Amino acid sequence: MRDKKRIVIALGGNALQADPNDTTAKAQLKTAKETAKPIADLIEEGNEVIIVHGNGPQVGQIVAAYETAAATDKKNEMMPFPECGAMSQGYIGYHLQQSIREEMVKRGIKKEVATVVTQVVVDEKDPGFQNPTKPVGSFYSKEEAEKMEKEKGFVMKEDSGRGYRRMVASPEPLDVVEANLIKSLVDQNHVVIAGGGGGIPVVDKGNGVLEGVPAVVDKDFISAKMAELMDVDLLIILTAVEKVAIHFGKPNQKELTRLTKEEVYQYIEEGHFAPGSMLPKMKTALRFVESAPGRETLITSLEKAKEGIEGKTGTTIVST
């Protein structure tokens, strides 16, 4: 193992938008500047850092803006979903790289930071395409939804009593197209932001042709794939809590410090982790620790990342 660790950091939504009711660019940049500080702590310790982040609200805003423009003026076409994902990667990456660079300059850290607009290979026969589950974009009435299904071929489903939304698939990530480029940048001691929003899903059509598809790769799953491809020592999944807990929110809540993969499987089977929050993170931890001997996943809060690496807090998942 290296003297200092090579780390993939998976940023949760609270690292980009502290106030879910304020989704403006100004608010995101302000939050990014705070997020940059604990990341800079890890860089300052000499760790090699690759950052992956989500993009749910941001790509939703972009899709909705194009939907509104198309509805207002028929001359405006709706932007294809892969292109919306690319826009969100650039937008969020710009805020993160600016904020991290600013923090590194303050501390005299002589490194560069850059965003790589990342494509992720998926299988066009992935079962996820048969049952799209990820809602994106604006809300519509039943009549409008039926019209969009007929005219555009979209899959529209009712979303929590708020109206109908377009659904896209969530396929498994198979490979990262720019993996060699990202690894080269990290090898040269640069900080890299990549795989934003799960990356842009593409299918390999052969002869070097890649085709973007309307889908969302789970941000946590691409974090595990990125960590595997970058041969990192540690995957850090940053979330809203300092430690993973069982019996969460109940009088007998118990925080967990160190777990083997067997214990994680047991807790998953017992239903301790919520499907929309901690469950995908635990599954991501398992994917990474099972990908090669000696790999570990740390789950903790953004503010406690440095202490987590030092073994002072957080929940660490190991293979045995």
Coordinates of C-alpha atoms in Angstrom, one line a residue:
M1 CA 0.0 0.0 0.0
R2 CA 1.2 3.5 -0.7
D3 CA 2.5 5.8 2.1
K4 CA -0.4 8.0 1.4
K5 CA -3.7 6.7 0.2
R6 CA -5.3 7.0 -3.3
I7 CA -8.9 7.8 -2.5
V8 CA -12.2 8.0 -4.4
I9 CA -14.6 10.4 -2.6
A10 CA -18.3 10.0 -3.4
L11 CA -20.0 13.3 -2.5
G12 CA -23.6 13.2 -1.3
G13 CA -26.3 15.7 -2.2
N14 CA -25.7 17.8 0.9
A15 CA -22.2 18.5 -0.3
L16 CA -23.6 20.5 -3.2
Q17 CA -26.9 21.9 -1.9
A18 CA -27.0 22.5 1.8
D19 CA -30.6 24.0 1.5
P20 CA -32.8 21.8 -0.6
N21 CA -35.2 24.8 -1.0
D22 CA -32.5 26.9 -2.6
T23 CA -31.2 25.3 -5.8
T24 CA -29.7 28.5 -7.3
A25 CA -26.2 28.5 -8.8
K26 CA -25.2 31.1 -6.2
A27 CA -26.2 28.8 -3.3
Q28 CA -24.5 25.8 -4.9
L29 CA -21.2 27.7 -5.3
K30 CA -21.4 28.8 -1.7
T31 CA -21.9 25.2 -0.5
A32 CA -19.1 24.0 -2.8
K33 CA -16.7 26.4 -1.1
E34 CA -17.5 24.8 2.2
T35 CA -17.3 21.3 0.8
A36 CA -13.8 22.1 -0.6
K37 CA -12.4 22.6 2.9
P38 CA -12.5 19.0 4.2
I39 CA -11.5 17.8 0.7
A40 CA -8.4 20.1 0.9
D41 CA -7.7 18.6 4.3
L42 CA -7.3 15.2 2.6
I43 CA -5.2 16.6 -0.2
E44 CA -3.0 18.5 2.2
E45 CA -2.2 15.2 4.0
G46 CA -0.7 14.0 0.6
N47 CA -3.6 11.8 -0.5
E48 CA -4.3 11.3 -4.2
V49 CA -8.0 12.3 -4.6
I50 CA -10.6 11.5 -7.2
I51 CA -14.0 13.1 -6.6
V52 CA -17.4 11.7 -7.8
H53 CA -20.6 13.5 -7.2
G54 CA -24.4 13.3 -7.8
N55 CA -26.4 15.6 -10.1
G56 CA -30.1 14.8 -9.4
P57 CA -31.4 18.3 -8.8
Q58 CA -29.1 20.0 -11.3
V59 CA -29.9 17.7 -14.3
G60 CA -33.6 17.9 -13.4
Q61 CA -33.4 21.7 -13.6
I62 CA -31.7 21.5 -17.0
V63 CA -34.2 19.0 -18.4
A64 CA -37.1 21.1 -17.0
A65 CA -35.7 24.3 -18.6
Y66 CA -35.6 22.7 -22.0
E67 CA -39.0 21.2 -21.5
T68 CA -40.5 24.6 -20.7
A69 CA -38.7 26.2 -23.7
A70 CA -40.1 23.5 -26.0
A71 CA -43.6 23.9 -24.6
T72 CA -43.4 27.7 -25.0
D73 CA -42.1 27.8 -28.6
K74 CA -42.3 24.8 -30.9
K75 CA -39.1 26.0 -32.6
N76 CA -37.3 24.9 -29.5
E77 CA -36.4 21.3 -29.3
M78 CA -36.0 19.3 -26.1
M79 CA -32.4 18.6 -25.3
P80 CA -31.5 14.9 -25.4
F81 CA -31.0 13.5 -21.9
P82 CA -27.3 12.5 -22.3
E83 CA -26.5 16.1 -23.3
C84 CA -28.3 17.3 -20.2
G85 CA -26.1 15.0 -18.1
A86 CA -23.0 16.4 -19.8
M87 CA -24.1 19.9 -19.0
S88 CA -24.7 19.1 -15.3
Q89 CA -21.2 17.5 -15.1
G90 CA -19.6 20.7 -16.4
Y91 CA -21.7 23.0 -14.2
I92 CA -21.1 21.1 -11.0
G93 CA -17.5 20.4 -11.9
Y94 CA -16.8 24.1 -12.5
H95 CA -18.0 25.0 -9.0
L96 CA -16.1 22.2 -7.3
Q97 CA -12.8 22.7 -9.2
Q98 CA -13.0 26.5 -8.6
S99 CA -13.6 26.0 -4.9
I100 CA -11.0 23.3 -4.4
R101 CA -8.4 25.2 -6.3
E102 CA -9.1 28.3 -4.2
E103 CA -8.7 26.3 -1.0
M104 CA -5.5 24.7 -2.2
V105 CA -4.0 28.1 -3.2
K106 CA -4.8 29.4 0.3
R107 CA -2.9 26.5 1.8
G108 CA 0.0 26.6 -0.6
I109 CA -0.8 23.2 -2.1
K110 CA 0.8 23.1 -5.5
K111 CA -1.6 20.9 -7.4
E112 CA -4.0 21.3 -10.3
V113 CA -7.7 20.3 -10.3
A114 CA -9.8 19.5 -13.3
T115 CA -13.2 18.0 -14.3
V116 CA -13.3 15.2 -16.8
V117 CA -16.7 15.0 -18.6
T118 CA -17.1 11.2 -18.1
Q119 CA -18.8 8.6 -20.2
V120 CA -19.8 5.3 -18.7
V121 CA -20.4 2.2 -20.7
V122 CA -23.6 0.3 -20.1
D123 CA -25.2 -2.7 -21.7
E124 CA -28.2 -1.8 -24.0
K125 CA -29.7 -5.1 -23.0
D126 CA -29.5 -4.2 -19.3
P127 CA -32.8 -5.1 -17.5
G128 CA -33.0 -1.6 -16.3
F129 CA -34.1 -0.4 -19.7
Q130 CA -37.1 -2.6 -19.5
N131 CA -38.4 -0.9 -16.4
P132 CA -37.3 2.7 -16.1
T133 CA -37.4 3.9 -12.5
K134 CA -35.6 7.3 -12.3
P135 CA -37.8 10.3 -12.5
V136 CA -36.4 13.4 -14.4
G137 CA -37.7 16.8 -15.4
S138 CA -41.1 18.5 -15.0
F139 CA -44.4 17.3 -13.7
Y140 CA -47.3 16.8 -16.2
S141 CA -51.0 16.1 -16.1
K142 CA -52.2 12.7 -17.1
E143 CA -53.3 14.0 -20.5
E144 CA -50.0 15.7 -21.2
A145 CA -48.1 12.6 -20.1
E146 CA -50.1 10.4 -22.5
K147 CA -49.4 12.8 -25.3
M148 CA -45.7 12.7 -24.6
E149 CA -45.7 8.9 -24.5
K150 CA -47.4 8.8 -27.9
E151 CA -45.4 11.5 -29.6
K152 CA -42.0 11.1 -28.1
G153 CA -42.0 7.5 -26.9
F154 CA -41.2 8.5 -23.3
V155 CA -42.1 6.3 -20.3
M156 CA -44.3 8.5 -18.0
K157 CA -45.3 7.5 -14.5
E158 CA -47.2 9.2 -11.7
D159 CA -44.8 10.5 -9.0
S160 CA -46.0 10.7 -5.4
G161 CA -49.3 12.4 -6.2
R162 CA -47.5 15.4 -7.7
G163 CA -48.2 14.6 -11.3
Y164 CA -46.6 12.5 -14.1
R165 CA -42.9 12.6 -14.9
R166 CA -40.6 11.1 -17.4
M167 CA -38.8 7.9 -16.2
V168 CA -35.4 6.8 -17.4
A169 CA -33.5 3.6 -16.9
S170 CA -30.8 3.0 -14.2
P171 CA -28.4 0.4 -15.8
E172 CA -25.3 -1.1 -14.2
P173 CA -21.9 0.6 -15.0
L174 CA -19.6 -1.7 -16.9
D175 CA -16.6 0.5 -17.7
V176 CA -15.4 4.2 -17.7
V177 CA -14.4 5.4 -21.2
E178 CA -12.0 8.0 -19.9
A179 CA -10.5 5.7 -17.2
N180 CA -6.9 5.8 -18.6
L181 CA -7.0 9.6 -18.9
I182 CA -8.3 10.0 -15.3
K183 CA -5.6 7.6 -14.0
S184 CA -2.9 9.5 -15.9
L185 CA -3.9 12.8 -14.3
V186 CA -4.0 11.2 -10.8
D187 CA -0.6 9.6 -11.5
Q188 CA 0.7 13.1 -12.3
N189 CA -0.4 14.3 -8.8
H190 CA -3.5 16.2 -10.0
V191 CA -6.9 16.3 -8.3
V192 CA -9.7 14.9 -10.6
I193 CA -13.5 15.4 -10.6
A194 CA -15.0 12.6 -12.7
G195 CA -18.1 10.4 -13.1
G196 CA -20.4 13.3 -12.1
G197 CA -24.0 12.2 -11.7
G198 CA -23.0 8.7 -12.5
G199 CA -21.4 9.7 -15.8
I200 CA -23.1 9.9 -19.2
P201 CA -24.4 6.4 -20.0
V202 CA -23.2 5.2 -23.4
V203 CA -23.5 2.0 -25.4
D204 CA -20.7 0.6 -27.5
K205 CA -22.0 0.3 -31.1
G206 CA -18.7 -1.1 -32.3
N207 CA -15.9 0.3 -34.4
G208 CA -15.2 3.0 -31.8
V209 CA -18.7 4.4 -31.9
L210 CA -20.3 5.3 -28.6
E211 CA -23.9 6.3 -28.4
G212 CA -25.5 8.2 -25.5
V213 CA -28.6 6.7 -24.0
P214 CA -31.3 8.3 -21.8
A215 CA -30.4 6.8 -18.4
V216 CA -29.0 7.5 -15.0
V217 CA -26.2 5.4 -13.5
D218 CA -26.3 5.3 -9.8
K219 CA -23.7 7.7 -8.4
D220 CA -22.7 5.3 -5.6
F221 CA -22.3 2.4 -8.1
I222 CA -20.0 4.4 -10.4
S223 CA -18.0 5.4 -7.4
A224 CA -17.2 1.8 -6.7
K225 CA -16.4 1.2 -10.4
M226 CA -14.2 4.2 -10.5
A227 CA -12.4 3.1 -7.3
E228 CA -11.9 -0.3 -8.8
L229 CA -10.5 1.0 -12.1
M230 CA -8.2 3.6 -10.4
D231 CA -6.9 0.8 -8.1
V232 CA -7.5 3.0 -5.0
D233 CA -6.8 2.0 -1.5
L234 CA -10.0 3.5 0.0
L235 CA -13.5 4.4 -1.2
I236 CA -15.0 7.2 0.9
I237 CA -18.8 7.6 0.7
L238 CA -19.7 10.9 2.3
T239 CA -23.3 11.3 3.5
A240 CA -25.3 13.2 6.1
V241 CA -24.4 10.9 9.1
E242 CA -21.1 10.3 10.9
K243 CA -21.6 6.6 11.2
V244 CA -23.9 3.9 9.8
A245 CA -26.5 2.6 12.3
I246 CA -28.9 -0.3 12.7
H247 CA -32.3 0.3 14.2
F248 CA -31.9 3.8 12.8
G249 CA -34.2 6.4 14.5
K250 CA -35.3 4.0 17.2
P251 CA -34.6 3.8 21.0
N252 CA -32.2 0.9 20.4
Q253 CA -30.3 2.6 17.5
K254 CA -26.7 1.3 17.4
E255 CA -23.9 3.0 15.5
L256 CA -21.4 0.7 13.7
T257 CA -17.7 1.3 13.6
R258 CA -16.2 -1.7 11.6
L259 CA -18.1 -4.3 9.6
T260 CA -17.1 -7.3 7.6
K261 CA -18.9 -8.0 4.3
E262 CA -20.6 -11.0 6.0
E263 CA -22.1 -8.6 8.6
V264 CA -23.2 -6.2 5.9
Y265 CA -25.0 -8.9 4.1
Q266 CA -26.7 -10.0 7.3
Y267 CA -27.9 -6.5 8.1
I268 CA -29.1 -6.0 4.6
E269 CA -31.1 -9.2 4.8
E270 CA -32.6 -8.1 8.1
G271 CA -33.8 -4.9 6.4
H272 CA -31.8 -2.3 8.5
F273 CA -30.9 0.0 5.6
A274 CA -33.5 2.1 3.7
P275 CA -33.6 1.6 -0.1
G276 CA -33.5 5.3 -0.9
S277 CA -30.6 6.2 1.4
M278 CA -28.2 3.9 3.1
L279 CA -28.9 0.6 1.2
P280 CA -27.2 1.6 -2.1
K281 CA -24.3 2.9 -0.1
M282 CA -23.8 -0.4 1.7
K283 CA -24.2 -2.3 -1.6
T284 CA -21.5 0.0 -3.1
A285 CA -19.2 -0.7 -0.2
L286 CA -19.6 -4.4 -0.8
R287 CA -18.9 -4.0 -4.5
F288 CA -15.6 -2.3 -3.8
V289 CA -14.3 -4.5 -1.0
E290 CA -15.1 -7.6 -3.0
S291 CA -13.3 -6.3 -6.1
A292 CA -9.8 -7.1 -4.8
P293 CA -8.1 -8.2 -1.5
G294 CA -7.3 -5.5 1.1
R295 CA -9.8 -2.8 -0.1
E296 CA -11.9 -0.9 2.3
T297 CA -14.8 1.5 2.2
L298 CA -15.4 4.3 4.7
I299 CA -18.9 5.8 5.2
T300 CA -19.0 9.0 7.2
S301 CA -20.0 12.7 7.0
L302 CA -18.1 15.3 4.9
E303 CA -17.0 17.1 8.0
K304 CA -15.5 13.9 9.6
A305 CA -13.7 12.6 6.5
K306 CA -10.2 13.4 7.7
E307 CA -10.9 11.8 11.2
G308 CA -12.5 8.8 9.4
I309 CA -9.3 8.1 7.4
E310 CA -7.4 8.3 10.7
G311 CA -9.6 5.7 12.1
K312 CA -11.2 8.0 14.7
T313 CA -14.8 7.8 13.4
G314 CA -17.0 6.7 10.6
T315 CA -18.0 3.2 9.6
T316 CA -15.4 1.1 7.8
I317 CA -16.4 -2.0 5.7
V318 CA -13.7 -4.6 5.1
S319 CA -13.8 -7.9 3.3
T320 CA -12.9 -10.1 6.3

